[in-house]
Short mmCIF file of C-alpha atoms in Angstrom, two decimals:
data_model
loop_
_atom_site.label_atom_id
_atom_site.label_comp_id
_atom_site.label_asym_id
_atom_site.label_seq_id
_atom_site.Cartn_x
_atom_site.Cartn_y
_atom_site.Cartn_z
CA UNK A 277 0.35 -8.07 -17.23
CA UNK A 278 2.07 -5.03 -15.83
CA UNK A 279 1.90 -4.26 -11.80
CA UNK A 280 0.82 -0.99 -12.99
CA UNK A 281 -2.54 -2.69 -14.75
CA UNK A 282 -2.57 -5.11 -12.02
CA UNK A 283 -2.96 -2.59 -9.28
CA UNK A 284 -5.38 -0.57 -11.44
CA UNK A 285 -7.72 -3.94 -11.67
CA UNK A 286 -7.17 -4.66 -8.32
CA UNK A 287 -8.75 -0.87 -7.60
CA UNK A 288 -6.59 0.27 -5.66
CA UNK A 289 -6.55 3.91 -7.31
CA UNK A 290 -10.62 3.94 -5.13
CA UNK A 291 -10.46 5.70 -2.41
CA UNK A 292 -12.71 6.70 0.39
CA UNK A 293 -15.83 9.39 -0.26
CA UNK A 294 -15.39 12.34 -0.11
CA UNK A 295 -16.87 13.24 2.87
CA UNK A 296 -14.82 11.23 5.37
CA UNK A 297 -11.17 12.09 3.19
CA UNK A 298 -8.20 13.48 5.35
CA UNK A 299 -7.33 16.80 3.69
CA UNK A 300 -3.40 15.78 4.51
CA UNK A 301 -3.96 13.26 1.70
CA UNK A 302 -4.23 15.98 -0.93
CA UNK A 303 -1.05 15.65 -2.49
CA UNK A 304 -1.90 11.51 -3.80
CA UNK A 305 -5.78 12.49 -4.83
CA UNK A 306 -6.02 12.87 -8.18
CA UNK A 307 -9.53 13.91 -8.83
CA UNK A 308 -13.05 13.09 -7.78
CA UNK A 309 -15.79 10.65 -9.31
CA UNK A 310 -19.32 10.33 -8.40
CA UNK A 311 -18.19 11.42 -4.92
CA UNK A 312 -15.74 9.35 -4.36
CA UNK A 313 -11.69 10.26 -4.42
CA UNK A 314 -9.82 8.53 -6.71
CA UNK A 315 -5.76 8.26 -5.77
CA UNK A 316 -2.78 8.93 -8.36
CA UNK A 317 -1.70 5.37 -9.64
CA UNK A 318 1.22 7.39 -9.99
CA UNK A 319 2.11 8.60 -6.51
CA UNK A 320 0.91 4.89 -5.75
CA UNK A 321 3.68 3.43 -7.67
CA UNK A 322 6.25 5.65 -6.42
CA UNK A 323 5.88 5.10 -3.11
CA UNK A 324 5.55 1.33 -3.70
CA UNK A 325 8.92 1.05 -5.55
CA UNK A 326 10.32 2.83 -2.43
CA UNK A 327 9.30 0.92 -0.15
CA UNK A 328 10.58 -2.08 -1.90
CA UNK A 329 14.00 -1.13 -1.94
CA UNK A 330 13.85 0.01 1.64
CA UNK A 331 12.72 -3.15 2.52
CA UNK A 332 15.16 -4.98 0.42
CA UNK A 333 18.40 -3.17 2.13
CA UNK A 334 16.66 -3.33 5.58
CA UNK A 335 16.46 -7.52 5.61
CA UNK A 336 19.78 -7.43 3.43
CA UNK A 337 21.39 -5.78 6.40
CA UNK A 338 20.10 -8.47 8.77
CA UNK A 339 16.40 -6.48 9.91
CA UNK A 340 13.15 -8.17 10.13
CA UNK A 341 9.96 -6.58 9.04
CA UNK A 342 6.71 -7.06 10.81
CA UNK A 343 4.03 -6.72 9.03
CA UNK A 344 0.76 -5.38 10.84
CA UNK A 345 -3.29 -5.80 9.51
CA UNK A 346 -6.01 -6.94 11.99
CA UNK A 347 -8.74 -5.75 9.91
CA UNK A 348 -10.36 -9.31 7.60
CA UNK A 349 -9.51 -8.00 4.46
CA UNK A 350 -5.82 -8.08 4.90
CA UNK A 351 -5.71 -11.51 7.75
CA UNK A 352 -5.62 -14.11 4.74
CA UNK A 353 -2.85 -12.30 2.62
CA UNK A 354 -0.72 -11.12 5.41
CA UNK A 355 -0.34 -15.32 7.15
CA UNK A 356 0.82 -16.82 3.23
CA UNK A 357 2.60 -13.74 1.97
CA UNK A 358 4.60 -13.99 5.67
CA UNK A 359 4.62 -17.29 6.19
CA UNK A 360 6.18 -17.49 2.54
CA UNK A 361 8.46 -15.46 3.07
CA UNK A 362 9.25 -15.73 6.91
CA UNK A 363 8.74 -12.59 8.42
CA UNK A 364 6.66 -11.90 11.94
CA UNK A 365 3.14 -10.71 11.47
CA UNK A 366 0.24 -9.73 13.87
CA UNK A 367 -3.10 -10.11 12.08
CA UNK A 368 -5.31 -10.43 15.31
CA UNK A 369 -5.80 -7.35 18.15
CA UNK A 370 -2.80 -5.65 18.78
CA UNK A 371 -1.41 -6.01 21.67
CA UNK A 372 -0.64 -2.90 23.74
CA UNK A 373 3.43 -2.70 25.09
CA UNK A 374 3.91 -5.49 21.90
CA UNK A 375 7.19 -2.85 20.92
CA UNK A 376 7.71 -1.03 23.95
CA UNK A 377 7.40 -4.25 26.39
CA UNK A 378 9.26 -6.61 24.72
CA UNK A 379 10.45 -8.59 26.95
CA UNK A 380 7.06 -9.13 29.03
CA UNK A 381 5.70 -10.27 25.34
CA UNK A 382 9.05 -13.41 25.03
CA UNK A 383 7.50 -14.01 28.53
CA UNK A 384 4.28 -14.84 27.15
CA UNK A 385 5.94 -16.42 24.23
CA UNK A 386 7.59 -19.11 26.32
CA UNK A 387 4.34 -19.77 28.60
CA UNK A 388 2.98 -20.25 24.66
CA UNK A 389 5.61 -23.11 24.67
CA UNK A 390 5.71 -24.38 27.87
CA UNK A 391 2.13 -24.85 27.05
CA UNK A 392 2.75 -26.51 23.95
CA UNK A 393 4.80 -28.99 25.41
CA UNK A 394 2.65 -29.70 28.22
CA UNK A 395 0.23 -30.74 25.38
CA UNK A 396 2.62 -32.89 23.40
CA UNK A 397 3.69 -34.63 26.30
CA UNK A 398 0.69 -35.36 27.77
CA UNK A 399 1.01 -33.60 30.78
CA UNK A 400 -2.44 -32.53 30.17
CA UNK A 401 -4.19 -35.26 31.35
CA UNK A 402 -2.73 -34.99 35.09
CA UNK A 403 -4.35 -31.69 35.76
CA UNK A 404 -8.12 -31.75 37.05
CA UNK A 405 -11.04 -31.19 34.34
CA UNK A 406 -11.29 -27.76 35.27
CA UNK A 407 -7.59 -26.65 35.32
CA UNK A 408 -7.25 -28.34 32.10
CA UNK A 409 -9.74 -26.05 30.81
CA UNK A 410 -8.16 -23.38 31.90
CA UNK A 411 -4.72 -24.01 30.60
CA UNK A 412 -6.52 -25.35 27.30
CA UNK A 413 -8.08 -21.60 26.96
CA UNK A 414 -4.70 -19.64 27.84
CA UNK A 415 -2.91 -21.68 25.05
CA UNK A 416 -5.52 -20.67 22.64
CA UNK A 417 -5.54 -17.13 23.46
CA UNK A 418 -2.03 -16.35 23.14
CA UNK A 419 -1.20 -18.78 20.04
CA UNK A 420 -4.22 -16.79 18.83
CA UNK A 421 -2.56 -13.42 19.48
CA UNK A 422 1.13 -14.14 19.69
CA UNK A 423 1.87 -16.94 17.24
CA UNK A 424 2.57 -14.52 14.44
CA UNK A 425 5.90 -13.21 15.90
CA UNK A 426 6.60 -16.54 17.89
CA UNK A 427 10.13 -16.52 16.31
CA UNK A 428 10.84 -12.45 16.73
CA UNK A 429 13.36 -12.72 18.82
CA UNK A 430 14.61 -8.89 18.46
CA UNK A 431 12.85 -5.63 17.67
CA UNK A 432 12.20 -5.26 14.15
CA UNK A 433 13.96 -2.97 12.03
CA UNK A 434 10.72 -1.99 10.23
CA UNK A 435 6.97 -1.85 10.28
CA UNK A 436 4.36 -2.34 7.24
CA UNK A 437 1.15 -1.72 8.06
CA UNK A 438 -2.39 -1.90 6.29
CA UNK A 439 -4.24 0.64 7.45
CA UNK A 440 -2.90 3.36 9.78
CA UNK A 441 -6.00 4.30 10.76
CA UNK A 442 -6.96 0.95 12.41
CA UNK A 443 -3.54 0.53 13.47
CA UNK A 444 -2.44 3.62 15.03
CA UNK A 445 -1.57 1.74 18.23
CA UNK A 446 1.09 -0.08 16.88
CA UNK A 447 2.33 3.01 14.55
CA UNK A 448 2.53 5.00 17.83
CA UNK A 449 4.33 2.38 19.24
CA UNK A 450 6.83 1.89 16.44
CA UNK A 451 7.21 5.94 16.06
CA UNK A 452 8.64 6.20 20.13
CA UNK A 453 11.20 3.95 19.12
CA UNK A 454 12.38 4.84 16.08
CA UNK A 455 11.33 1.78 14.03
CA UNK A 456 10.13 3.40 10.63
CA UNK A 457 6.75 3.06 9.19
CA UNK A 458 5.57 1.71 5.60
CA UNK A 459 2.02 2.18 5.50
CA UNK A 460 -0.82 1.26 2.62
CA UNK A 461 -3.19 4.52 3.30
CA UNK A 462 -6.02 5.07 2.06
CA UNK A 463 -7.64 9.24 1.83
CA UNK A 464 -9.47 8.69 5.12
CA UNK A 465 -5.81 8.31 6.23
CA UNK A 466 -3.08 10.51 8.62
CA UNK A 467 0.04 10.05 6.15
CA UNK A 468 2.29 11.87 9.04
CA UNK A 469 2.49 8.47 10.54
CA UNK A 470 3.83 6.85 7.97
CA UNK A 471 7.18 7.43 7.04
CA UNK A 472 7.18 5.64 3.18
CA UNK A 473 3.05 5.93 2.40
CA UNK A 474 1.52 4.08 -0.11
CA UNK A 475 -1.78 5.79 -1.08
CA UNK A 476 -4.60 3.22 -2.17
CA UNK A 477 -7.67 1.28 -1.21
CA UNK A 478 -6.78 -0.53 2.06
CA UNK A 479 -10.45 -2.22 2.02
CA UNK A 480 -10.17 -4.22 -1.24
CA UNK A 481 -8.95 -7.63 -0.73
CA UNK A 482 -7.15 -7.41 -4.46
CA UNK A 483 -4.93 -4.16 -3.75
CA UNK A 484 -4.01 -5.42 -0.49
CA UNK A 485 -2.61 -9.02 -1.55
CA UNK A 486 -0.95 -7.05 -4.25
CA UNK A 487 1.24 -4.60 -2.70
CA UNK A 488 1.97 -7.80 0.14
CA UNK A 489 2.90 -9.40 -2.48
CA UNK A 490 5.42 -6.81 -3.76
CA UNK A 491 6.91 -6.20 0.03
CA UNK A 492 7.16 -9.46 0.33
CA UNK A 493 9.25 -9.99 -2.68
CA UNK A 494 11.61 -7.75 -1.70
CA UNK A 495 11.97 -9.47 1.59
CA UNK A 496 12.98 -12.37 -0.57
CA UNK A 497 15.15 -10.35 -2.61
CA UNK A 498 16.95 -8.64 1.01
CA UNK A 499 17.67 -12.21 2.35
CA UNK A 500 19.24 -13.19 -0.93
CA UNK A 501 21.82 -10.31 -0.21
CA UNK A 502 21.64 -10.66 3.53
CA UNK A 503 25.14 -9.91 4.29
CA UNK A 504 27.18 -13.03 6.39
CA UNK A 505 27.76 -11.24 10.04
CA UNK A 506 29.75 -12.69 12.81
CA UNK A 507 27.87 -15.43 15.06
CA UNK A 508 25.62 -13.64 17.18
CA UNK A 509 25.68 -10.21 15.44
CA UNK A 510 22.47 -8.07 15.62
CA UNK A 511 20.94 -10.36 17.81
CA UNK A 512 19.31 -10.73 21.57
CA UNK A 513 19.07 -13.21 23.82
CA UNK A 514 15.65 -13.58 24.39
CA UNK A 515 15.78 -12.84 28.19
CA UNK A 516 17.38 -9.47 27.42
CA UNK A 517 15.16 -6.31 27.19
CA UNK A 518 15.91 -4.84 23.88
CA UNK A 519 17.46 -1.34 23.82
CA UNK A 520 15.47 1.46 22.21
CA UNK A 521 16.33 2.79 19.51
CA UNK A 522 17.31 6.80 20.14
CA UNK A 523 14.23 8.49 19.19
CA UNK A 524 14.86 10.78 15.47
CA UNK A 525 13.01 12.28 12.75
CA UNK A 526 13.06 9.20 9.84
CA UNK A 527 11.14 11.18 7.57
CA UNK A 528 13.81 12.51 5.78
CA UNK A 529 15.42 9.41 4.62
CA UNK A 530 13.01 8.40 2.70
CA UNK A 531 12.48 11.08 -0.33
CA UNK A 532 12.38 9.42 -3.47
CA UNK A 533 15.89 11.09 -4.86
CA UNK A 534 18.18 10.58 -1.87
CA UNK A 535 16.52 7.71 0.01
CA UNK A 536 18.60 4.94 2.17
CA UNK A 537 17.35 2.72 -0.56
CA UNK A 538 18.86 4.64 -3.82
CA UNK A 539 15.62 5.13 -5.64
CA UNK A 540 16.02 7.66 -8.02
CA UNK A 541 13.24 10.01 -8.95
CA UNK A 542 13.84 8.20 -12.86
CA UNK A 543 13.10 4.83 -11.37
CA UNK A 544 9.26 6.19 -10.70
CA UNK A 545 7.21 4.17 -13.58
CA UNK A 546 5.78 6.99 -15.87
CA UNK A 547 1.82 6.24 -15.77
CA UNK A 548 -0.58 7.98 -17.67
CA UNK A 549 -2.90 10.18 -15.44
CA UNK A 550 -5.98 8.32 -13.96
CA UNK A 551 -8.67 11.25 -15.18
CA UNK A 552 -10.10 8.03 -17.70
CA UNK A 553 -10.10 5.95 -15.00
CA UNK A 554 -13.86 4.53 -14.47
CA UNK A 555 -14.85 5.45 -10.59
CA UNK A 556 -17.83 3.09 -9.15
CA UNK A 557 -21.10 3.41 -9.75
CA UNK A 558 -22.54 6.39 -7.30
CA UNK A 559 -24.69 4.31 -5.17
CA UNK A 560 -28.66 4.49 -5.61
#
């Protein structure tokens, strides 16, 4: 089966009613049934191909990608899809100051394993009842919260995210330093903080794992390539306080005929238009 009828069974051409749409997402809304917007498979497609091959030269150049989506839908999907493919993720609250405190978040990291090893050893048991319970909690929380980017040892050099809406912390964050944005947005959705949008349903469980699935092929596909640097190249120490970026417009690298990752407008896959497209049932 094609990723084009994959996506399309998936649903992720749904997209909000109309009454709560974000008139900015005009330009991916291909018509309206029983009240409801339905998104251009084809805009979909394009922006997913370009994202790809973004993502691709990013990791091939030695960037991580962290991958953002706290809402439940997109929790299960984000853990194997990263996990598979070893990139950082956050898919509990964010964390305000994640990106533009860095260093204060390693600090946590390393109380997450001095914590660890306090536990392993067995240097648990010499504390009193109550302090253990304390410590026992702390651990929790911030494996809970942190554990996704336990091994992000450097800012990353891009951010996926499901959801802008939901996530606009962490999309502000990433946007004051420069990191750029690859966002699945649904028509509820602000695309002007996303600098590669995919427009489609960000609530189905289906079209989420799907275009994860996607990114995180060509995360696999970058690290093939990854270019051999010298020891030590592009990375931090992790008591050093990562530099920010110099703040720029990003937006313009990423049109689909001249973007950094040399899709051409050709590449696009040609899809029929979505006018036969069955909408849901208007509700009762």
């Amino acid at each position: 089966m094609s990723l084009v009828n994959e996506l399309i069974e998936a649903g992720i051409h749904f997209g909000q009613r109309r009454s709560s749409w974000n008139p900015k997402m005009a330009p991916y809304i291909q018509g309206i049934k029983n009240q409801i917007h339905i998104i251009d498979i084809r805009e979909t497609i394009k922006g997913l191909l370009l994202a790809k091959k973004f993502i691709a030269k990013t990791v091939s150049e030695g960037g991580d990608v962290l991958f953002v989506g706290t809402k439940r839908q997109a929790r299960g999907s984000i853990e194997a899809h990263c996990t598979a493919c070893g990139m950082p993720y956050i898919t509990e609250r964010w964390l305000g100051g994640l990106l533009t405190n860095f260093r204060t978040v390693r600090d946590r990291l390393k109380r997450l394993e001095e914590l660890e090893g306090l536990v392993q050893g067995g240097g648990m048991k010499s504390y009193s009842k109550k302090m253990e319970s304390q410590l026992t909690r702390e651990l929790k929380k911030i494996h809970r919260n942190l554990n996704g980017v336990r091994s992000m040892s450097k800012l990353p050099a891009a951010l996926v995210v499901v959801d802008v809406t939901r996530e606009m912390n962490a999309v502000r964050e990433a946007k004051n330093l420069g990191i750029p944005t690859i966002c699945l947005i649904d028509t509820d959705g602000d695309p002007d903080f996303s600098d590669i949008p995919i427009p489609g349903n960000d609530d189905s469980m289906r079209s989420i794992d799907l275009v994860l699935r996607e990114l995180a092929a060509a995360v696999t596909d970058g690290k093939t390539t990854r270019q051999t640097s010298a020891p030590g190249a592009g990375e931090q120490a992790d008591d050093a306080t990562p530099e920010a970026p110099r703040r720029r417009s990003v937006r313009s690298r990423f049109r689909v005929d001249e973007g950094p990752s040399g899709l051409e407008a050709s590449d696009a896959v040609a899809v029929a238009p979505t006018t036969a497209i069955d909408a849901p049932p208007s509700p009762a």
